[in-house]
Amino acid sequence: MTPAARSSHGRFSVRVSALLVAGLSAAVAAPARGQDMRVYTVVKNIGSGQPGGTILAESLTLFHAGKVYDYMENVGEVVIFEPQQNRFTILGGDYAATTVTFEEVQQFLSASRKEAERYLENAPQDSASRRRAAGLEFQLRPRFHESLRPDGLKLTGDCVAYDLKTETPPTDAPWSAYLDYADWAARLNYILHPQSLFPEPRLEVNSALRTHQRLPVSVTLVGRFDQDVHIRAEHNFSWRLQPIDRQFIDNWERRRESASLRWVSVHEYQQHLLAKSSSSRSRSTGPAPRK
């Protein structure tokens, strides 16, 4: 899929969240051991025309023992973020699994940016292509006007606007670990889901949250690309794990060691996701129209 196609944000994942190609893995702080946290997230399509929006995804994110476990129940997928090992481990709902190192993430994003720059240099000049190019240019080099309010933060750019309701985290809460994970989740999301934005816009949002020492209670994204996008992610933070959370973690760790797992390369896992996504769209909407 070309960068032009990526500028059309047809799907927004909760692993939603600039990658400097050199040296980032050394700069990522692991969640401190003993600092547990749970985040329950609901992502809605606010532009669906339905009252209250249409739920796109729900996820449970657990921080424990220096790792982050991100579980999306609707697809049965668990992403395990292991900053001390500089990697993600992904357990698919159908017993496919893969490992993605931070270096691989860096390399993929670097190659994708170069491809995007080549597209911008040779982009057609019709109105639709100019709109796609403007969206892609913004993703690579986002510039926001920031406005701060007591209960929130707004970042407005030419193609994208983020409106956040925020809260001040409790003293000693591991709030920065959440933003570190959100950064890397945005990068990984771009690799796994071809309709995702480049990570840079969300990284700018996370940087602003760090500066003001806030956590996002809700994040509303309005994007103007090939198709307009209006998405909201609602986050519920808790500073301790529930007994069921610890059971989940134990089950996921046992699953990782299961002999039934089929370990594949990152590329194979990505192609597997694309095939599942295409099959799902065909069943629900029929064949995709030609463009």
Tab-separated table of N, CA and C in Angstrom, residues 59-222:
chain	number	residue	atom	x	y	z
A	59	SER	N	-10.223	-2.040	24.694
A	59	SER	CA	-8.971	-2.693	25.083
A	59	SER	C	-8.718	-2.530	26.569
A	60	LEU	N	-7.963	-3.466	27.102
A	60	LEU	CA	-7.508	-3.429	28.485
A	60	LEU	C	-5.992	-3.438	28.464
A	61	THR	N	-5.381	-2.428	29.088
A	61	THR	CA	-3.926	-2.289	29.103
A	61	THR	C	-3.450	-2.376	30.544
A	62	LEU	N	-2.588	-3.342	30.823
A	62	LEU	CA	-2.117	-3.611	32.180
A	62	LEU	C	-0.607	-3.393	32.262
A	63	PHE	N	-0.186	-2.617	33.253
A	63	PHE	CA	1.231	-2.348	33.511
A	63	PHE	C	1.627	-3.143	34.753
A	64	HIS	N	2.612	-4.034	34.596
A	64	HIS	CA	2.991	-4.889	35.713
A	64	HIS	C	4.390	-5.444	35.496
A	65	ALA	N	5.209	-5.369	36.540
A	65	ALA	CA	6.541	-5.993	36.560
A	65	ALA	C	7.406	-5.572	35.380
A	66	GLY	N	7.356	-4.293	35.035
A	66	GLY	CA	8.211	-3.777	33.973
A	66	GLY	C	7.726	-4.051	32.567
A	67	LYS	N	6.528	-4.628	32.422
A	67	LYS	CA	5.955	-4.920	31.110
A	67	LYS	C	4.589	-4.254	30.991
A	68	VAL	N	4.111	-4.183	29.740
A	68	VAL	CA	2.761	-3.700	29.464
A	68	VAL	C	2.054	-4.758	28.631
A	69	TYR	N	0.850	-5.116	29.046
A	69	TYR	CA	0.022	-6.089	28.333
A	69	TYR	C	-1.198	-5.358	27.788
A	70	ASP	N	-1.346	-5.346	26.478
A	70	ASP	CA	-2.440	-4.625	25.825
A	70	ASP	C	-3.330	-5.644	25.120
A	71	TYR	N	-4.553	-5.793	25.628
A	71	TYR	CA	-5.450	-6.854	25.162
A	71	TYR	C	-6.659	-6.258	24.463
A	72	MET	N	-6.886	-6.676	23.213
A	72	MET	CA	-8.076	-6.277	22.465
A	72	MET	C	-8.988	-7.493	22.351
A	73	GLU	N	-10.071	-7.473	23.114
A	73	GLU	CA	-10.923	-8.656	23.233
A	73	GLU	C	-11.603	-9.011	21.919
A	74	ASN	N	-11.983	-7.999	21.127
A	74	ASN	CA	-12.745	-8.294	19.912
A	74	ASN	C	-11.943	-9.102	18.894
A	75	VAL	N	-10.610	-9.006	18.952
A	75	VAL	CA	-9.778	-9.807	18.042
A	75	VAL	C	-8.951	-10.848	18.792
A	76	GLY	N	-9.007	-10.831	20.123
A	76	GLY	CA	-8.270	-11.807	20.915
A	76	GLY	C	-6.770	-11.622	20.891
A	77	GLU	N	-6.316	-10.433	20.519
A	77	GLU	CA	-4.880	-10.181	20.362
A	77	GLU	C	-4.299	-9.550	21.625
A	78	VAL	N	-3.126	-10.013	22.008
A	78	VAL	CA	-2.394	-9.441	23.138
A	78	VAL	C	-1.044	-8.937	22.635
A	79	VAL	N	-0.763	-7.669	22.897
A	79	VAL	CA	0.555	-7.102	22.609
A	79	VAL	C	1.288	-6.937	23.933
A	80	ILE	N	2.452	-7.538	24.043
A	80	ILE	CA	3.263	-7.431	25.261
A	80	ILE	C	4.454	-6.531	24.955
A	81	PHE	N	4.500	-5.401	25.638
A	81	PHE	CA	5.557	-4.402	25.463
A	81	PHE	C	6.633	-4.685	26.498
A	82	GLU	N	7.851	-4.972	26.028
A	82	GLU	CA	8.949	-5.352	26.915
A	82	GLU	C	10.136	-4.419	26.687
A	83	PRO	N	10.121	-3.228	27.265
A	83	PRO	CA	11.179	-2.259	26.977
A	83	PRO	C	12.556	-2.695	27.444
A	84	GLN	N	12.633	-3.511	28.477
A	84	GLN	CA	13.946	-3.969	28.923
A	84	GLN	C	14.592	-4.908	27.904
A	85	GLN	N	13.765	-5.559	27.091
A	85	GLN	CA	14.277	-6.425	26.020
A	85	GLN	C	14.212	-5.736	24.654
A	86	ASN	N	13.778	-4.476	24.632
A	86	ASN	CA	13.683	-3.713	23.374
A	86	ASN	C	12.824	-4.423	22.332
A	87	ARG	N	11.625	-4.863	22.743
A	87	ARG	CA	10.803	-5.614	21.801
A	87	ARG	C	9.329	-5.598	22.201
A	88	PHE	N	8.502	-5.933	21.213
A	88	PHE	CA	7.108	-6.309	21.413
A	88	PHE	C	6.977	-7.805	21.132
A	89	THR	N	6.124	-8.469	21.893
A	89	THR	CA	5.675	-9.813	21.546
A	89	THR	C	4.176	-9.735	21.297
A	90	ILE	N	3.724	-10.276	20.169
A	90	ILE	CA	2.315	-10.180	19.791
A	90	ILE	C	1.740	-11.580	19.703
A	91	LEU	N	0.682	-11.818	20.479
A	91	LEU	CA	-0.001	-13.108	20.489
A	91	LEU	C	-1.342	-12.935	19.800
A	92	GLY	N	-1.487	-13.498	18.605
A	92	GLY	CA	-2.728	-13.369	17.858
A	92	GLY	C	-3.830	-14.239	18.426
A	93	GLY	N	-5.071	-13.896	18.093
A	93	GLY	CA	-6.204	-14.641	18.613
A	93	GLY	C	-6.327	-16.042	18.058
A	94	ASP	N	-5.625	-16.337	16.972
A	94	ASP	CA	-5.703	-17.664	16.358
A	94	ASP	C	-4.393	-18.433	16.521
A	95	TYR	N	-3.655	-18.114	17.572
A	95	TYR	CA	-2.418	-18.802	17.926
A	95	TYR	C	-1.275	-18.554	16.955
A	96	ALA	N	-1.359	-17.484	16.178
A	96	ALA	CA	-0.177	-16.981	15.477
A	96	ALA	C	0.495	-15.968	16.394
A	97	ALA	N	1.820	-15.909	16.357
A	97	ALA	CA	2.550	-15.006	17.239
A	97	ALA	C	3.801	-14.515	16.534
A	98	THR	N	4.263	-13.343	16.968
A	98	THR	CA	5.494	-12.801	16.401
A	98	THR	C	6.179	-11.920	17.428
A	99	THR	N	7.441	-11.655	17.183
A	99	THR	CA	8.221	-10.722	17.991
A	99	THR	C	8.714	-9.606	17.086
A	100	VAL	N	8.578	-8.373	17.559
A	100	VAL	CA	9.020	-7.202	16.802
A	100	VAL	C	9.991	-6.425	17.674
A	101	THR	N	11.225	-6.303	17.249
A	101	THR	CA	12.199	-5.540	18.024
A	101	THR	C	12.042	-4.053	17.745
A	102	PHE	N	12.510	-3.240	18.675
A	102	PHE	CA	12.472	-1.793	18.461
A	102	PHE	C	13.279	-1.411	17.222
A	103	GLU	N	14.377	-2.127	16.990
A	103	GLU	CA	15.191	-1.837	15.812
A	103	GLU	C	14.398	-2.086	14.532
A	104	GLU	N	13.611	-3.164	14.509
A	104	GLU	CA	12.779	-3.439	13.333
A	104	GLU	C	11.730	-2.353	13.131
A	105	VAL	N	11.152	-1.879	14.215
A	105	VAL	CA	10.186	-0.779	14.120
A	105	VAL	C	10.857	0.452	13.524
A	106	GLN	N	12.048	0.764	14.016
A	106	GLN	CA	12.788	1.917	13.507
A	106	GLN	C	13.073	1.779	12.013
A	107	GLN	N	13.531	0.601	11.620
A	107	GLN	CA	13.881	0.385	10.212
A	107	GLN	C	12.654	0.506	9.312
A	108	PHE	N	11.538	-0.067	9.736
A	108	PHE	CA	10.323	-0.010	8.933
A	108	PHE	C	9.847	1.430	8.774
A	109	LEU	N	9.847	2.186	9.858
A	109	LEU	CA	9.383	3.570	9.781
A	109	LEU	C	10.315	4.417	8.937
A	110	SER	N	11.622	4.178	9.052
A	110	SER	CA	12.573	4.923	8.237
A	110	SER	C	12.323	4.671	6.752
A	111	ALA	N	12.120	3.398	6.383
A	111	ALA	CA	11.851	3.065	4.982
A	111	ALA	C	10.532	3.667	4.520
A	112	SER	N	9.531	3.648	5.386
A	112	SER	CA	8.227	4.198	5.015
A	112	SER	C	8.295	5.704	4.817
A	113	ARG	N	9.082	6.390	5.646
A	113	ARG	CA	9.221	7.839	5.468
A	113	ARG	C	9.901	8.158	4.138
A	114	LYS	N	10.926	7.384	3.801
A	114	LYS	CA	11.607	7.623	2.526
A	114	LYS	C	10.649	7.410	1.357
A	115	GLU	N	9.836	6.377	1.440
A	115	GLU	CA	8.846	6.121	0.392
A	115	GLU	C	7.845	7.271	0.310
A	116	ALA	N	7.439	7.772	1.474
A	116	ALA	CA	6.492	8.883	1.495
A	116	ALA	C	7.095	10.140	0.884
A	117	GLU	N	8.360	10.395	1.185
A	117	GLU	CA	9.022	11.575	0.619
A	117	GLU	C	9.102	11.469	-0.903
A	118	ARG	N	9.374	10.268	-1.406
A	118	ARG	CA	9.411	10.082	-2.866
A	118	ARG	C	8.045	10.344	-3.486
A	119	TYR	N	7.006	9.899	-2.815
A	119	TYR	CA	5.657	10.158	-3.331
A	119	TYR	C	5.380	11.656	-3.392
A	120	LEU	N	5.759	12.377	-2.327
A	120	LEU	CA	5.502	13.817	-2.293
A	120	LEU	C	6.249	14.541	-3.404
A	121	GLU	N	7.446	14.075	-3.725
A	121	GLU	CA	8.228	14.718	-4.785
A	121	GLU	C	7.574	14.563	-6.154
A	122	ASN	N	6.811	13.493	-6.345
A	122	ASN	CA	6.246	13.193	-7.666
A	122	ASN	C	4.724	13.111	-7.650
A	123	ALA	N	4.096	13.694	-6.645
A	123	ALA	CA	2.645	13.583	-6.512
A	123	ALA	C	1.929	14.292	-7.654
A	124	PRO	N	0.861	13.702	-8.206
A	124	PRO	CA	0.051	14.386	-9.219
A	124	PRO	C	-0.532	15.681	-8.659
A	125	GLN	N	-0.965	16.551	-9.546
A	125	GLN	CA	-1.401	17.876	-9.128
A	125	GLN	C	-2.912	18.074	-9.230
A	126	ASP	N	-3.677	17.002	-9.431
A	126	ASP	CA	-5.132	17.162	-9.391
A	126	ASP	C	-5.565	17.410	-7.951
A	127	SER	N	-6.792	17.867	-7.748
A	127	SER	CA	-7.234	18.311	-6.425
A	127	SER	C	-7.222	17.179	-5.402
A	128	ALA	N	-7.653	15.982	-5.804
A	128	ALA	CA	-7.665	14.861	-4.862
A	128	ALA	C	-6.251	14.481	-4.440
A	129	SER	N	-5.324	14.483	-5.401
A	129	SER	CA	-3.935	14.135	-5.082
A	129	SER	C	-3.291	15.194	-4.205
A	130	ARG	N	-3.615	16.458	-4.440
A	130	ARG	CA	-3.054	17.521	-3.595
A	130	ARG	C	-3.549	17.380	-2.159
A	131	ARG	N	-4.813	16.993	-2.008
A	131	ARG	CA	-5.335	16.800	-0.658
A	131	ARG	C	-4.627	15.637	0.031
A	132	ARG	N	-4.424	14.542	-0.709
A	132	ARG	CA	-3.691	13.411	-0.128
A	132	ARG	C	-2.273	13.815	0.242
A	133	ALA	N	-1.626	14.565	-0.642
A	133	ALA	CA	-0.245	14.979	-0.382
A	133	ALA	C	-0.165	15.890	0.834
A	134	ALA	N	-1.136	16.792	0.978
A	134	ALA	CA	-1.138	17.686	2.140
A	134	ALA	C	-1.289	16.890	3.433
A	135	GLY	N	-2.155	15.881	3.406
A	135	GLY	CA	-2.316	15.050	4.589
A	135	GLY	C	-1.062	14.274	4.923
A	136	LEU	N	-0.393	13.760	3.900
A	136	LEU	CA	0.837	13.007	4.120
A	136	LEU	C	1.955	13.913	4.614
A	137	GLU	N	2.066	15.095	4.036
A	137	GLU	CA	3.070	16.064	4.477
A	137	GLU	C	2.871	16.403	5.948
A	138	PHE	N	1.616	16.586	6.344
A	138	PHE	CA	1.347	16.918	7.745
A	138	PHE	C	1.720	15.763	8.664
A	139	GLN	N	1.440	14.541	8.240
A	139	GLN	CA	1.794	13.396	9.076
A	139	GLN	C	3.299	13.304	9.308
A	140	LEU	N	4.077	13.626	8.288
A	140	LEU	CA	5.529	13.545	8.413
A	140	LEU	C	6.096	14.686	9.232
A	141	ARG	N	5.509	15.882	9.085
A	141	ARG	CA	6.029	17.073	9.765
A	141	ARG	C	4.870	17.850	10.383
A	142	PRO	N	4.244	17.299	11.421
A	142	PRO	CA	3.077	17.959	12.003
A	142	PRO	C	3.450	19.251	12.723
A	143	ARG	N	2.602	20.245	12.549
A	143	ARG	CA	2.750	21.512	13.268
A	143	ARG	C	1.392	21.853	13.861
A	144	PHE	N	1.373	22.028	15.174
A	144	PHE	CA	0.124	22.270	15.886
A	144	PHE	C	0.148	23.629	16.584
A	145	HIS	N	-1.028	24.222	16.663
A	145	HIS	CA	-1.243	25.336	17.589
A	145	HIS	C	-1.830	24.740	18.860
A	146	GLU	N	-1.194	24.992	19.983
A	146	GLU	CA	-1.599	24.373	21.247
A	146	GLU	C	-2.343	25.368	22.124
A	147	SER	N	-3.459	24.933	22.680
A	147	SER	CA	-4.193	25.748	23.650
A	147	SER	C	-4.497	24.887	24.872
A	148	LEU	N	-4.153	25.409	26.048
A	148	LEU	CA	-4.291	24.678	27.305
A	148	LEU	C	-5.444	25.260	28.115
A	149	ARG	N	-6.219	24.384	28.723
A	149	ARG	CA	-7.285	24.808	29.624
A	149	ARG	C	-7.198	23.967	30.896
A	150	PRO	N	-7.880	24.351	31.981
A	150	PRO	CA	-7.723	23.616	33.241
A	150	PRO	C	-8.041	22.128	33.139
A	151	ASP	N	-9.012	21.778	32.315
A	151	ASP	CA	-9.405	20.368	32.224
A	151	ASP	C	-9.065	19.741	30.886
A	152	GLY	N	-8.190	20.384	30.115
A	152	GLY	CA	-7.932	19.804	28.810
A	152	GLY	C	-6.857	20.507	28.018
A	153	LEU	N	-6.725	20.052	26.791
A	153	LEU	CA	-5.666	20.502	25.903
A	153	LEU	C	-6.158	20.318	24.477
A	154	LYS	N	-5.872	21.287	23.624
A	154	LYS	CA	-6.251	21.162	22.216
A	154	LYS	C	-5.052	21.470	21.348
A	155	LEU	N	-4.817	20.610	20.365
A	155	LEU	CA	-3.762	20.821	19.384
A	155	LEU	C	-4.421	20.855	18.009
A	156	THR	N	-4.249	21.966	17.308
A	156	THR	CA	-4.913	22.174	16.027
A	156	THR	C	-3.881	22.342	14.932
A	157	GLY	N	-3.996	21.525	13.884
A	157	GLY	CA	-3.122	21.632	12.725
A	157	GLY	C	-3.926	21.788	11.457
A	158	ASP	N	-3.239	21.857	10.334
A	158	ASP	CA	-3.917	22.068	9.058
A	158	ASP	C	-4.837	20.907	8.691
A	159	CYS	N	-4.424	19.682	8.994
A	159	CYS	CA	-5.203	18.504	8.592
A	159	CYS	C	-5.761	17.714	9.764
A	160	VAL	N	-5.229	17.926	10.943
A	160	VAL	CA	-5.594	17.124	12.103
A	160	VAL	C	-5.778	18.031	13.311
A	161	ALA	N	-6.795	17.735	14.109
A	161	ALA	CA	-6.982	18.426	15.386
A	161	ALA	C	-7.248	17.380	16.463
A	162	TYR	N	-6.591	17.538	17.603
A	162	TYR	CA	-6.814	16.690	18.762
A	162	TYR	C	-7.393	17.544	19.878
A	163	ASP	N	-8.512	17.107	20.430
A	163	ASP	CA	-9.119	17.782	21.574
A	163	ASP	C	-9.135	16.787	22.726
A	164	LEU	N	-8.420	17.110	23.802
A	164	LEU	CA	-8.253	16.179	24.909
A	164	LEU	C	-8.895	16.711	26.178
A	165	LYS	N	-9.606	15.833	26.875
A	165	LYS	CA	-9.952	16.075	28.265
A	165	LYS	C	-8.877	15.386	29.093
A	166	THR	N	-8.356	16.088	30.084
A	166	THR	CA	-7.203	15.554	30.804
A	166	THR	C	-7.428	15.587	32.306
A	167	GLU	N	-6.569	14.860	33.004
A	167	GLU	CA	-6.557	14.899	34.455
A	167	GLU	C	-5.111	14.901	34.932
A	168	THR	N	-4.909	15.444	36.121
A	168	THR	CA	-3.584	15.421	36.731
A	168	THR	C	-3.419	14.104	37.481
A	169	PRO	N	-2.397	13.317	37.177
A	169	PRO	CA	-2.251	12.009	37.829
A	169	PRO	C	-1.906	12.166	39.300
A	170	PRO	N	-2.242	11.170	40.118
A	170	PRO	CA	-1.873	11.215	41.529
A	170	PRO	C	-0.357	11.254	41.705
A	171	THR	N	0.070	11.770	42.830
A	171	THR	CA	1.494	11.794	43.148
A	171	THR	C	2.057	10.370	43.132
A	172	ASP	N	3.200	10.211	42.505
A	172	ASP	CA	3.905	8.929	42.411
A	172	ASP	C	3.229	7.913	41.487
A	173	ALA	N	2.167	8.306	40.809
A	173	ALA	CA	1.559	7.391	39.829
A	173	ALA	C	2.486	7.265	38.619
A	174	PRO	N	2.542	6.094	38.002
A	174	PRO	CA	3.460	5.878	36.869
A	174	PRO	C	2.900	6.430	35.559
A	175	TRP	N	2.519	7.700	35.587
A	175	TRP	CA	1.849	8.278	34.417
A	175	TRP	C	2.779	8.367	33.202
A	176	SER	N	4.064	8.627	33.443
A	176	SER	CA	4.982	8.752	32.306
A	176	SER	C	5.160	7.415	31.587
A	177	ALA	N	5.011	6.299	32.315
A	177	ALA	CA	5.110	4.982	31.679
A	177	ALA	C	3.987	4.789	30.670
A	178	TYR	N	2.814	5.341	30.977
A	178	TYR	CA	1.706	5.240	30.022
A	178	TYR	C	2.036	5.979	28.736
A	179	LEU	N	2.596	7.177	28.849
A	179	LEU	CA	2.920	7.956	27.653
A	179	LEU	C	4.062	7.317	26.870
A	180	ASP	N	5.035	6.715	27.566
A	180	ASP	CA	6.095	5.983	26.861
A	180	ASP	C	5.493	4.848	26.033
A	181	TYR	N	4.573	4.114	26.647
A	181	TYR	CA	3.946	3.028	25.902
A	181	TYR	C	3.097	3.565	24.752
A	182	ALA	N	2.369	4.657	24.988
A	182	ALA	CA	1.533	5.227	23.927
A	182	ALA	C	2.376	5.633	22.720
A	183	ASP	N	3.590	6.142	22.967
A	183	ASP	CA	4.497	6.469	21.855
A	183	ASP	C	4.796	5.234	21.012
A	184	TRP	N	5.224	4.185	21.679
A	184	TRP	CA	5.618	2.982	20.948
A	184	TRP	C	4.420	2.270	20.335
A	185	ALA	N	3.265	2.355	20.988
A	185	ALA	CA	2.064	1.753	20.415
A	185	ALA	C	1.684	2.435	19.110
A	186	ALA	N	1.851	3.765	19.050
A	186	ALA	CA	1.558	4.488	17.808
A	186	ALA	C	2.492	4.037	16.690
A	187	ARG	N	3.748	3.799	17.022
A	187	ARG	CA	4.707	3.332	16.014
A	187	ARG	C	4.357	1.921	15.538
A	188	LEU	N	4.090	1.037	16.493
A	188	LEU	CA	3.746	-0.334	16.124
A	188	LEU	C	2.454	-0.376	15.322
A	189	ASN	N	1.493	0.454	15.696
A	189	ASN	CA	0.206	0.474	15.011
A	189	ASN	C	0.376	0.771	13.529
A	190	TYR	N	1.313	1.660	13.208
A	190	TYR	CA	1.547	2.000	11.806
A	190	TYR	C	2.046	0.785	11.022
A	191	ILE	N	2.850	-0.040	11.672
A	191	ILE	CA	3.390	-1.223	11.003
A	191	ILE	C	2.314	-2.284	10.794
A	192	LEU	N	1.485	-2.501	11.809
A	192	LEU	CA	0.531	-3.601	11.757
A	192	LEU	C	-0.733	-3.269	10.981
A	193	HIS	N	-1.129	-2.002	10.965
A	193	HIS	CA	-2.412	-1.622	10.377
A	193	HIS	C	-2.192	-0.571	9.298
A	194	PRO	N	-2.270	-0.951	8.039
A	194	PRO	CA	-1.882	-0.065	6.933
A	194	PRO	C	-2.684	1.220	6.830
A	195	GLN	N	-3.880	1.286	7.441
A	195	GLN	CA	-4.666	2.509	7.338
A	195	GLN	C	-4.355	3.492	8.469
A	196	SER	N	-3.364	3.189	9.294
A	196	SER	CA	-3.027	4.069	10.409
A	196	SER	C	-2.269	5.300	9.934
A	197	LEU	N	-2.319	6.334	10.763
A	197	LEU	CA	-1.497	7.511	10.529
A	197	LEU	C	-0.036	7.199	10.829
A	198	PHE	N	0.872	7.944	10.194
A	198	PHE	CA	2.245	7.964	10.690
A	198	PHE	C	2.193	8.373	12.164
A	199	PRO	N	3.120	7.910	12.983
A	199	PRO	CA	3.025	8.153	14.422
A	199	PRO	C	3.287	9.583	14.855
A	200	GLU	N	3.915	10.403	14.009
A	200	GLU	CA	4.373	11.723	14.459
A	200	GLU	C	3.281	12.606	15.067
A	201	PRO	N	2.078	12.701	14.478
A	201	PRO	CA	1.071	13.566	15.106
A	201	PRO	C	0.736	13.150	16.537
A	202	ARG	N	0.557	11.840	16.764
A	202	ARG	CA	0.222	11.408	18.118
A	202	ARG	C	1.401	11.585	19.071
A	203	LEU	N	2.618	11.464	18.564
A	203	LEU	CA	3.782	11.689	19.418
A	203	LEU	C	3.850	13.137	19.872
A	204	GLU	N	3.418	14.058	19.013
A	204	GLU	CA	3.357	15.464	19.417
A	204	GLU	C	2.346	15.653	20.542
A	205	VAL	N	1.213	14.965	20.446
A	205	VAL	CA	0.209	15.033	21.512
A	205	VAL	C	0.794	14.514	22.818
A	206	ASN	N	1.454	13.371	22.765
A	206	ASN	CA	2.037	12.798	23.979
A	206	ASN	C	3.111	13.698	24.566
A	207	SER	N	3.871	14.366	23.705
A	207	SER	CA	4.887	15.297	24.184
A	207	SER	C	4.248	16.449	24.949
A	208	ALA	N	3.127	16.956	24.435
A	208	ALA	CA	2.423	18.040	25.133
A	208	ALA	C	1.887	17.560	26.479
A	209	LEU	N	1.381	16.332	26.531
A	209	LEU	CA	0.905	15.784	27.800
A	209	LEU	C	2.044	15.666	28.808
A	210	ARG	N	3.224	15.270	28.353
A	210	ARG	CA	4.377	15.202	29.254
A	210	ARG	C	4.727	16.587	29.786
A	211	THR	N	4.756	17.552	28.883
A	211	THR	CA	5.128	18.908	29.280
A	211	THR	C	4.218	19.424	30.387
A	212	HIS	N	2.926	19.151	30.264
A	212	HIS	CA	1.952	19.670	31.229
A	212	HIS	C	1.625	18.664	32.325
A	213	GLN	N	2.275	17.498	32.293
A	213	GLN	CA	2.085	16.442	33.287
A	213	GLN	C	0.606	16.108	33.458
A	214	ARG	N	-0.003	15.763	32.337
A	214	ARG	CA	-1.416	15.390	32.302
A	214	ARG	C	-1.571	13.985	31.726
A	215	LEU	N	-2.705	13.365	32.039
A	215	LEU	CA	-3.106	12.118	31.400
A	215	LEU	C	-4.401	12.347	30.621
A	216	PRO	N	-4.576	11.672	29.483
A	216	PRO	CA	-5.774	11.894	28.668
A	216	PRO	C	-6.954	11.047	29.150
A	217	VAL	N	-8.022	11.697	29.566
A	217	VAL	CA	-9.259	10.993	29.890
A	217	VAL	C	-10.004	10.648	28.605
A	218	SER	N	-9.969	11.570	27.647
A	218	SER	CA	-10.508	11.281	26.321
A	218	SER	C	-9.682	12.030	25.288
A	219	VAL	N	-9.569	11.439	24.100
A	219	VAL	CA	-8.838	12.044	22.990
A	219	VAL	C	-9.757	12.011	21.770
A	220	THR	N	-10.142	13.187	21.296
A	220	THR	CA	-10.992	13.279	20.110
A	220	THR	C	-10.145	13.737	18.934
A	221	LEU	N	-10.140	12.932	17.894
A	221	LEU	CA	-9.369	13.217	16.685
A	221	LEU	C	-10.312	13.599	15.554
A	222	VAL	N	-10.054	14.745	14.949
A	222	VAL	CA	-10.746	15.147	13.729
A	222	VAL	C	-9.687	15.269	12.641
